[in-house]
mmCIF file of C-alpha atoms in Angstrom:
data_model
loop_
_atom_site.group_PDB
_atom_site.id
_atom_site.type_symbol
_atom_site.label_atom_id
_atom_site.label_comp_id
_atom_site.label_asym_id
_atom_site.label_seq_id
_atom_site.Cartn_x
_atom_site.Cartn_y
_atom_site.Cartn_z
ATOM 1 C CA UNK Q 9 0.000 0.000 0.000
ATOM 2 C CA UNK Q 10 1.407 3.397 -0.963
ATOM 3 C CA UNK Q 11 2.117 6.090 1.620
ATOM 4 C CA UNK Q 12 -0.610 8.258 0.036
ATOM 5 C CA UNK Q 13 -3.151 5.453 0.345
ATOM 6 C CA UNK Q 14 -2.181 4.777 3.965
ATOM 7 C CA UNK Q 15 -2.607 8.449 4.897
ATOM 8 C CA UNK Q 16 -5.946 8.637 3.091
ATOM 9 C CA UNK Q 17 -7.314 5.521 4.798
ATOM 10 C CA UNK Q 18 -6.028 6.672 8.196
ATOM 11 C CA UNK Q 19 -7.163 10.309 8.134
ATOM 12 C CA UNK Q 20 -9.923 10.424 5.504
ATOM 13 C CA UNK Q 21 -8.128 13.197 3.665
ATOM 14 C CA UNK Q 22 -4.686 13.848 2.266
ATOM 15 C CA UNK Q 23 -2.955 16.944 0.906
ATOM 16 C CA UNK Q 24 -0.937 16.421 -2.263
ATOM 17 C CA UNK Q 25 1.405 19.292 -2.970
ATOM 18 C CA UNK Q 26 2.181 20.901 -6.326
ATOM 19 C CA UNK Q 27 0.017 18.727 -8.571
ATOM 20 C CA UNK Q 28 -0.594 21.534 -11.068
ATOM 21 C CA UNK Q 29 2.020 24.060 -12.156
ATOM 22 C CA UNK Q 30 1.523 27.817 -12.551
ATOM 23 C CA UNK Q 31 0.832 27.526 -16.275
ATOM 24 C CA UNK Q 32 -1.941 24.985 -15.708
ATOM 25 C CA UNK Q 33 -3.454 27.113 -12.939
ATOM 26 C CA UNK Q 34 -3.458 30.195 -15.170
ATOM 27 C CA UNK Q 35 -5.015 28.129 -17.942
ATOM 28 C CA UNK Q 36 -7.907 27.187 -15.659
ATOM 29 C CA UNK Q 37 -8.310 30.801 -14.534
ATOM 30 C CA UNK Q 38 -8.347 31.925 -18.153
ATOM 31 C CA UNK Q 39 -10.914 29.291 -19.116
ATOM 32 C CA UNK Q 40 -13.291 30.227 -16.311
ATOM 33 C CA UNK Q 41 -12.825 33.898 -17.137
ATOM 34 C CA UNK Q 42 -13.923 33.241 -20.712
ATOM 35 C CA UNK Q 43 -16.935 31.227 -19.541
ATOM 36 C CA UNK Q 44 -17.992 34.121 -17.294
ATOM 37 C CA UNK Q 45 -17.368 36.731 -20.016
ATOM 38 C CA UNK Q 46 -19.461 34.742 -22.513
ATOM 39 C CA UNK Q 47 -22.316 34.181 -20.055
ATOM 40 C CA UNK Q 48 -25.421 36.200 -20.961
ATOM 41 C CA UNK Q 49 -27.113 37.177 -17.694
ATOM 42 C CA UNK Q 50 -30.495 37.359 -19.433
ATOM 43 C CA UNK Q 51 -30.331 33.635 -20.231
ATOM 44 C CA UNK Q 52 -29.772 32.494 -16.637
ATOM 45 C CA UNK Q 53 -31.848 32.964 -13.484
ATOM 46 C CA UNK Q 54 -30.154 34.607 -10.511
ATOM 47 C CA UNK Q 55 -29.918 31.286 -8.705
ATOM 48 C CA UNK Q 56 -28.328 31.903 -5.297
ATOM 49 C CA UNK Q 57 -26.269 29.146 -3.711
ATOM 50 C CA UNK Q 58 -26.404 28.818 0.051
ATOM 51 C CA UNK Q 59 -25.555 26.081 2.547
ATOM 52 C CA UNK Q 60 -27.433 27.868 5.332
ATOM 53 C CA UNK Q 61 -30.869 27.945 3.684
ATOM 54 C CA UNK Q 62 -31.729 24.299 3.114
ATOM 55 C CA UNK Q 63 -34.882 25.131 1.133
ATOM 56 C CA UNK Q 64 -32.995 27.305 -1.335
ATOM 57 C CA UNK Q 65 -32.888 24.670 -4.097
ATOM 58 C CA UNK Q 66 -36.088 22.806 -3.229
ATOM 59 C CA UNK Q 67 -37.975 24.008 -6.295
ATOM 60 C CA UNK Q 68 -34.964 24.918 -8.422
ATOM 61 C CA UNK Q 69 -34.996 22.917 -11.668
ATOM 62 C CA UNK Q 70 -32.066 25.024 -12.889
ATOM 63 C CA UNK Q 71 -29.975 23.424 -10.137
ATOM 64 C CA UNK Q 72 -31.583 19.987 -10.388
ATOM 65 C CA UNK Q 73 -30.955 19.559 -14.112
ATOM 66 C CA UNK Q 74 -27.314 20.600 -14.184
ATOM 67 C CA UNK Q 75 -25.388 17.321 -14.393
ATOM 68 C CA UNK Q 76 -24.749 17.730 -18.127
ATOM 69 C CA UNK Q 77 -24.716 21.542 -18.299
ATOM 70 C CA UNK Q 78 -22.695 24.545 -17.182
ATOM 71 C CA UNK Q 79 -24.822 26.462 -14.672
ATOM 72 C CA UNK Q 80 -24.130 29.687 -12.765
ATOM 73 C CA UNK Q 81 -24.871 30.205 -9.061
ATOM 74 C CA UNK Q 82 -24.545 33.549 -7.282
ATOM 75 C CA UNK Q 83 -23.573 34.744 -3.825
ATOM 76 C CA UNK Q 84 -26.418 35.941 -1.609
ATOM 77 C CA UNK Q 85 -24.634 39.227 -1.021
ATOM 78 C CA UNK Q 86 -24.410 39.895 -4.744
ATOM 79 C CA UNK Q 87 -28.135 39.902 -5.578
ATOM 80 C CA UNK Q 88 -30.541 42.578 -4.328
ATOM 81 C CA UNK Q 89 -34.230 42.214 -3.458
ATOM 82 C CA UNK Q 90 -35.148 42.919 -7.075
ATOM 83 C CA UNK Q 91 -32.950 40.153 -8.354
ATOM 84 C CA UNK Q 92 -30.341 42.530 -9.740
ATOM 85 C CA UNK Q 93 -26.603 42.139 -9.265
ATOM 86 C CA UNK Q 94 -24.971 44.565 -6.860
ATOM 87 C CA UNK Q 95 -21.465 43.874 -8.207
ATOM 88 C CA UNK Q 96 -20.058 42.953 -11.647
ATOM 89 C CA UNK Q 97 -20.936 39.406 -12.685
ATOM 90 C CA UNK Q 98 -17.341 38.170 -12.366
ATOM 91 C CA UNK Q 99 -17.424 39.226 -8.693
ATOM 92 C CA UNK Q 100 -20.970 37.974 -8.049
ATOM 93 C CA UNK Q 101 -20.625 34.247 -8.676
ATOM 94 C CA UNK Q 102 -20.452 31.657 -5.913
ATOM 95 C CA UNK Q 103 -19.759 28.721 -8.204
ATOM 96 C CA UNK Q 104 -20.142 27.303 -11.709
ATOM 97 C CA UNK Q 105 -21.128 23.634 -12.148
ATOM 98 C CA UNK Q 106 -21.742 20.783 -12.690
ATOM 99 C CA UNK Q 107 -20.525 19.594 -16.122
ATOM 100 C CA UNK Q 108 -17.308 21.562 -16.549
ATOM 101 C CA UNK Q 109 -15.290 18.337 -16.595
ATOM 102 C CA UNK Q 110 -16.548 17.299 -20.014
ATOM 103 C CA UNK Q 111 -18.108 20.410 -21.578
ATOM 104 C CA UNK Q 112 -15.084 22.710 -21.359
ATOM 105 C CA UNK Q 113 -11.844 21.509 -23.032
ATOM 106 C CA UNK Q 114 -9.536 23.057 -20.415
ATOM 107 C CA UNK Q 115 -11.324 21.555 -17.421
ATOM 108 C CA UNK Q 116 -11.699 18.243 -19.248
ATOM 109 C CA UNK Q 117 -7.921 18.193 -19.762
ATOM 110 C CA UNK Q 118 -7.271 19.013 -16.091
ATOM 111 C CA UNK Q 119 -9.837 16.508 -14.779
ATOM 112 C CA UNK Q 120 -8.791 13.541 -16.922
ATOM 113 C CA UNK Q 121 -5.163 14.342 -16.258
ATOM 114 C CA UNK Q 122 -2.613 11.581 -15.841
ATOM 115 C CA UNK Q 123 -1.667 13.091 -12.463
ATOM 116 C CA UNK Q 124 -5.269 12.777 -11.215
ATOM 117 C CA UNK Q 125 -5.565 9.290 -12.699
ATOM 118 C CA UNK Q 126 -2.391 8.214 -10.870
ATOM 119 C CA UNK Q 127 -3.779 9.470 -7.546
ATOM 120 C CA UNK Q 128 -6.968 7.425 -7.895
ATOM 121 C CA UNK Q 129 -5.009 4.351 -8.900
ATOM 122 C CA UNK Q 130 -2.931 4.787 -5.731
ATOM 123 C CA UNK Q 131 -6.032 4.827 -3.524
ATOM 124 C CA UNK Q 132 -7.352 1.716 -5.234
ATOM 125 C CA UNK Q 133 -10.133 2.958 -7.498
ATOM 126 C CA UNK Q 134 -10.715 0.470 -10.335
ATOM 127 C CA UNK Q 135 -13.606 2.047 -12.250
ATOM 128 C CA UNK Q 136 -13.686 5.718 -11.172
ATOM 129 C CA UNK Q 137 -16.426 7.863 -12.677
ATOM 130 C CA UNK Q 138 -16.544 11.643 -12.482
ATOM 131 C CA UNK Q 139 -20.043 12.552 -11.280
ATOM 132 C CA UNK Q 140 -19.743 16.318 -11.023
ATOM 133 C CA UNK Q 141 -17.377 19.282 -11.191
ATOM 134 C CA UNK Q 142 -17.515 22.831 -9.828
ATOM 135 C CA UNK Q 143 -15.458 25.982 -9.987
ATOM 136 C CA UNK Q 144 -15.781 27.750 -6.635
ATOM 137 C CA UNK Q 145 -14.990 31.467 -6.438
ATOM 138 C CA UNK Q 146 -14.946 32.411 -2.726
ATOM 139 C CA UNK Q 147 -15.236 36.051 -3.725
ATOM 140 C CA UNK Q 148 -13.402 38.722 -1.692
ATOM 141 C CA UNK Q 149 -15.520 40.033 1.204
ATOM 142 C CA UNK Q 150 -18.726 38.212 0.139
ATOM 143 C CA UNK Q 151 -17.555 34.629 -0.415
ATOM 144 C CA UNK Q 152 -20.045 32.632 1.632
ATOM 145 C CA UNK Q 153 -19.234 29.949 4.180
ATOM 146 C CA UNK Q 154 -19.825 26.280 3.428
ATOM 147 C CA UNK Q 155 -21.269 24.728 6.553
ATOM 148 C CA UNK Q 156 -19.951 21.492 8.021
ATOM 149 C CA UNK Q 157 -21.110 18.514 5.987
ATOM 150 C CA UNK Q 158 -20.186 15.163 4.489
ATOM 151 C CA UNK Q 159 -20.380 14.743 0.721
ATOM 152 C CA UNK Q 160 -22.398 11.532 1.059
ATOM 153 C CA UNK Q 161 -25.323 13.703 2.222
ATOM 154 C CA UNK Q 162 -25.549 15.077 -1.309
ATOM 155 C CA UNK Q 163 -24.086 12.254 -3.418
ATOM 156 C CA UNK Q 164 -25.178 8.889 -2.021
ATOM 157 C CA UNK Q 165 -23.615 5.658 -3.210
ATOM 158 C CA UNK Q 166 -23.870 2.084 -1.956
ATOM 159 C CA UNK Q 167 -21.413 1.111 -0.484
ATOM 160 C CA UNK Q 168 -21.476 4.540 1.128
ATOM 161 C CA UNK Q 169 -17.687 4.950 1.167
ATOM 162 C CA UNK Q 170 -17.202 4.696 -2.605
ATOM 163 C CA UNK Q 171 -16.976 8.450 -3.153
ATOM 164 C CA UNK Q 172 -14.040 10.867 -3.033
ATOM 165 C CA UNK Q 173 -13.835 14.611 -3.530
ATOM 166 C CA UNK Q 174 -10.902 16.401 -5.172
ATOM 167 C CA UNK Q 175 -10.351 20.054 -4.202
ATOM 168 C CA UNK Q 176 -7.740 21.861 -6.309
ATOM 169 C CA UNK Q 177 -6.507 25.218 -5.036
ATOM 170 C CA UNK Q 178 -6.490 27.783 -7.851
ATOM 171 C CA UNK Q 179 -5.590 30.527 -5.358
ATOM 172 C CA UNK Q 180 -3.800 30.212 -2.040
ATOM 173 C CA UNK Q 181 -6.233 28.888 0.581
ATOM 174 C CA UNK Q 182 -4.946 30.127 3.902
ATOM 175 C CA UNK Q 183 -6.520 30.030 7.344
ATOM 176 C CA UNK Q 184 -9.138 32.764 7.408
ATOM 177 C CA UNK Q 185 -21.915 8.095 8.753
ATOM 178 C CA UNK Q 186 -25.187 9.997 8.762
ATOM 179 C CA UNK Q 187 -28.812 9.337 7.792
ATOM 180 C CA UNK Q 188 -29.055 12.981 6.735
ATOM 181 C CA UNK Q 189 -29.540 13.269 2.978
ATOM 182 C CA UNK Q 190 -30.417 15.724 0.210
ATOM 183 C CA UNK Q 191 -32.709 13.879 -2.204
ATOM 184 C CA UNK Q 192 -35.171 14.202 -5.061
ATOM 185 C CA UNK Q 193 -38.833 14.112 -4.073
ATOM 186 C CA UNK Q 194 -39.863 12.728 -7.474
ATOM 187 C CA UNK Q 195 -42.816 15.105 -7.220
ATOM 188 C CA UNK Q 196 -44.741 15.720 -10.450
ATOM 189 C CA UNK Q 197 -47.508 17.941 -9.050
ATOM 190 C CA UNK Q 198 -45.603 21.217 -8.883
ATOM 191 C CA UNK Q 199 -44.303 20.826 -5.345
ATOM 192 C CA UNK Q 200 -40.741 20.835 -4.065
ATOM 193 C CA UNK Q 201 -38.297 18.957 -6.266
ATOM 194 C CA UNK Q 202 -35.721 18.349 -3.525
ATOM 195 C CA UNK Q 203 -35.695 17.929 0.217
ATOM 196 C CA UNK Q 204 -33.485 16.996 3.168
ATOM 197 C CA UNK Q 205 -34.463 13.828 5.030
ATOM 198 C CA UNK Q 206 -33.231 12.394 8.309
ATOM 199 C CA UNK Q 207 -31.818 14.234 11.291
ATOM 200 C CA UNK Q 208 -29.246 16.935 10.656
ATOM 201 C CA UNK Q 209 -26.090 15.965 12.583
ATOM 202 C CA UNK Q 210 -24.122 18.339 14.775
ATOM 203 C CA UNK Q 211 -20.344 18.256 15.037
ATOM 204 C CA UNK Q 212 -17.857 19.290 17.698
ATOM 205 C CA UNK Q 213 -16.458 22.489 16.209
ATOM 206 C CA UNK Q 214 -13.319 22.254 18.344
ATOM 207 C CA UNK Q 215 -12.203 19.139 16.468
ATOM 208 C CA UNK Q 216 -12.013 20.724 13.013
ATOM 209 C CA UNK Q 217 -8.482 21.195 11.722
ATOM 210 C CA UNK Q 218 -7.275 24.034 9.500
ATOM 211 C CA UNK Q 219 -5.761 22.674 6.287
ATOM 212 C CA UNK Q 220 -4.141 25.512 4.304
ATOM 213 C CA UNK Q 221 -3.532 24.572 0.664
ATOM 214 C CA UNK Q 222 -1.014 26.228 -1.630
ATOM 215 C CA UNK Q 223 -1.893 27.178 -5.200
ATOM 216 C CA UNK Q 224 -1.612 24.182 -7.507
ATOM 217 C CA UNK Q 225 -1.912 21.630 -4.690
ATOM 218 C CA UNK Q 226 -5.003 19.545 -3.986
ATOM 219 C CA UNK Q 227 -6.745 17.756 -1.168
ATOM 220 C CA UNK Q 228 -8.547 14.431 -1.443
ATOM 221 C CA UNK Q 229 -11.581 14.238 0.838
ATOM 222 C CA UNK Q 230 -13.335 10.976 1.661
ATOM 223 C CA UNK Q 231 -17.099 11.100 1.116
ATOM 224 C CA UNK Q 232 -17.743 10.465 4.831
ATOM 225 C CA UNK Q 233 -15.288 13.028 6.223
ATOM 226 C CA UNK Q 234 -16.868 16.118 7.776
ATOM 227 C CA UNK Q 235 -15.477 19.324 6.303
ATOM 228 C CA UNK Q 236 -16.377 22.978 5.912
ATOM 229 C CA UNK Q 237 -14.977 26.340 4.861
ATOM 230 C CA UNK Q 238 -15.443 29.712 6.498
ATOM 231 C CA UNK Q 239 -16.661 32.855 4.753
ATOM 232 C CA UNK Q 240 -14.014 34.780 2.855
ATOM 233 C CA UNK Q 241 -13.728 38.121 4.620
ATOM 234 C CA UNK Q 242 -10.349 38.936 3.078
ATOM 235 C CA UNK Q 243 -9.724 41.126 0.055
ATOM 236 C CA UNK Q 244 -8.365 38.191 -1.963
ATOM 237 C CA UNK Q 245 -10.291 35.513 -3.850
ATOM 238 C CA UNK Q 246 -9.933 31.822 -2.975
ATOM 239 C CA UNK Q 247 -10.749 30.112 -6.268
ATOM 240 C CA UNK Q 248 -10.852 26.312 -6.402
ATOM 241 C CA UNK Q 249 -11.786 23.626 -8.902
ATOM 242 C CA UNK Q 250 -13.442 20.560 -7.440
ATOM 243 C CA UNK Q 251 -14.624 17.214 -8.764
ATOM 244 C CA UNK Q 252 -16.320 14.235 -7.159
ATOM 245 C CA UNK Q 253 -15.421 10.727 -8.211
ATOM 246 C CA UNK Q 254 -17.370 7.518 -7.566
ATOM 247 C CA UNK Q 255 -15.929 4.017 -7.588
ATOM 248 C CA UNK Q 256 -18.398 2.432 -10.013
ATOM 249 C CA UNK Q 257 -17.274 -1.180 -9.493
ATOM 250 C CA UNK Q 258 -19.824 -3.032 -7.353
ATOM 251 C CA UNK Q 259 -21.498 0.307 -6.539
ATOM 252 C CA UNK Q 260 -25.037 1.620 -6.878
ATOM 253 C CA UNK Q 261 -25.751 5.302 -7.545
ATOM 254 C CA UNK Q 262 -28.927 6.256 -5.682
ATOM 255 C CA UNK Q 263 -31.908 7.103 -7.864
ATOM 256 C CA UNK Q 264 -32.856 9.650 -5.191
ATOM 257 C CA UNK Q 265 -29.669 11.691 -5.687
ATOM 258 C CA UNK Q 266 -30.334 15.210 -6.959
ATOM 259 C CA UNK Q 267 -27.620 14.654 -9.585
ATOM 260 C CA UNK Q 268 -28.460 12.061 -12.227
ATOM 261 C CA UNK Q 269 -27.247 10.777 -15.542
ATOM 262 C CA UNK Q 270 -29.451 11.521 -18.534
ATOM 263 C CA UNK Q 271 -30.432 9.578 -21.624
ATOM 264 C CA UNK Q 272 -27.584 11.217 -23.533
ATOM 265 C CA UNK Q 273 -25.032 11.705 -20.753
ATOM 266 C CA UNK Q 274 -23.399 9.035 -18.591
ATOM 267 C CA UNK Q 275 -20.779 9.662 -15.913
ATOM 268 C CA UNK Q 276 -17.401 9.380 -17.694
ATOM 269 C CA UNK Q 277 -14.706 6.966 -16.551
ATOM 270 C CA UNK Q 278 -11.710 8.890 -15.213
ATOM 271 C CA UNK Q 279 -9.266 6.419 -16.789
ATOM 272 C CA UNK Q 280 -10.823 6.385 -20.251
ATOM 273 C CA UNK Q 281 -12.097 9.866 -21.208
#
């Protein structure tokens, strides 16, 4: 067993330094900048992303049907009561997701990168499939907190531990098992499309550890490891590119997950795309 695999199995996360060089990081920044520049605000609702308001996405088909699309989600502090942006659009976004990994050539190249493939081979994944990708902005001053959570709340697989998140630091990121699930309601009568079920867990805040990540490095996060990020109150952005990977072998993807394959789109194999 490799040292990386041992650390990952022991701690549930592992920091891997200097995976992407400065040129690759700038390429990702340039690609997301072009996506934002080309985005026509009139063609997208001002969908606000929040981890505090659990009903925010309950009736949001724009969010629900985003597995094979590039969707735009805004910070709460960037949209006024009339639904208008209070800052330029490049400073208003919380994140862009969830199909960057195959719809944009730059993010496809970075996701299905031999360096990422090698990491998943080291932790023993045999048939890894990329289920979603996001570019997270953590805007200066208004970048919202992500409350403590485990990824298996939102992306449920069986066995439950066959899911790993990859968090790639585009900017410097300095210190500044549950029955709780986020699922489809399968409602067809006009009611809520999504809901949380189970009892929301609480965690001992004193046990969280700060894990600063340098630009170009990444952190692997097990799907059952509790993690969070605080609001960005600094004057610098904390951009990151993230993907979630499922071990498909002997694994079932829940039909209740908010994120689903479509007739024309299937989760791509990390080793083959």
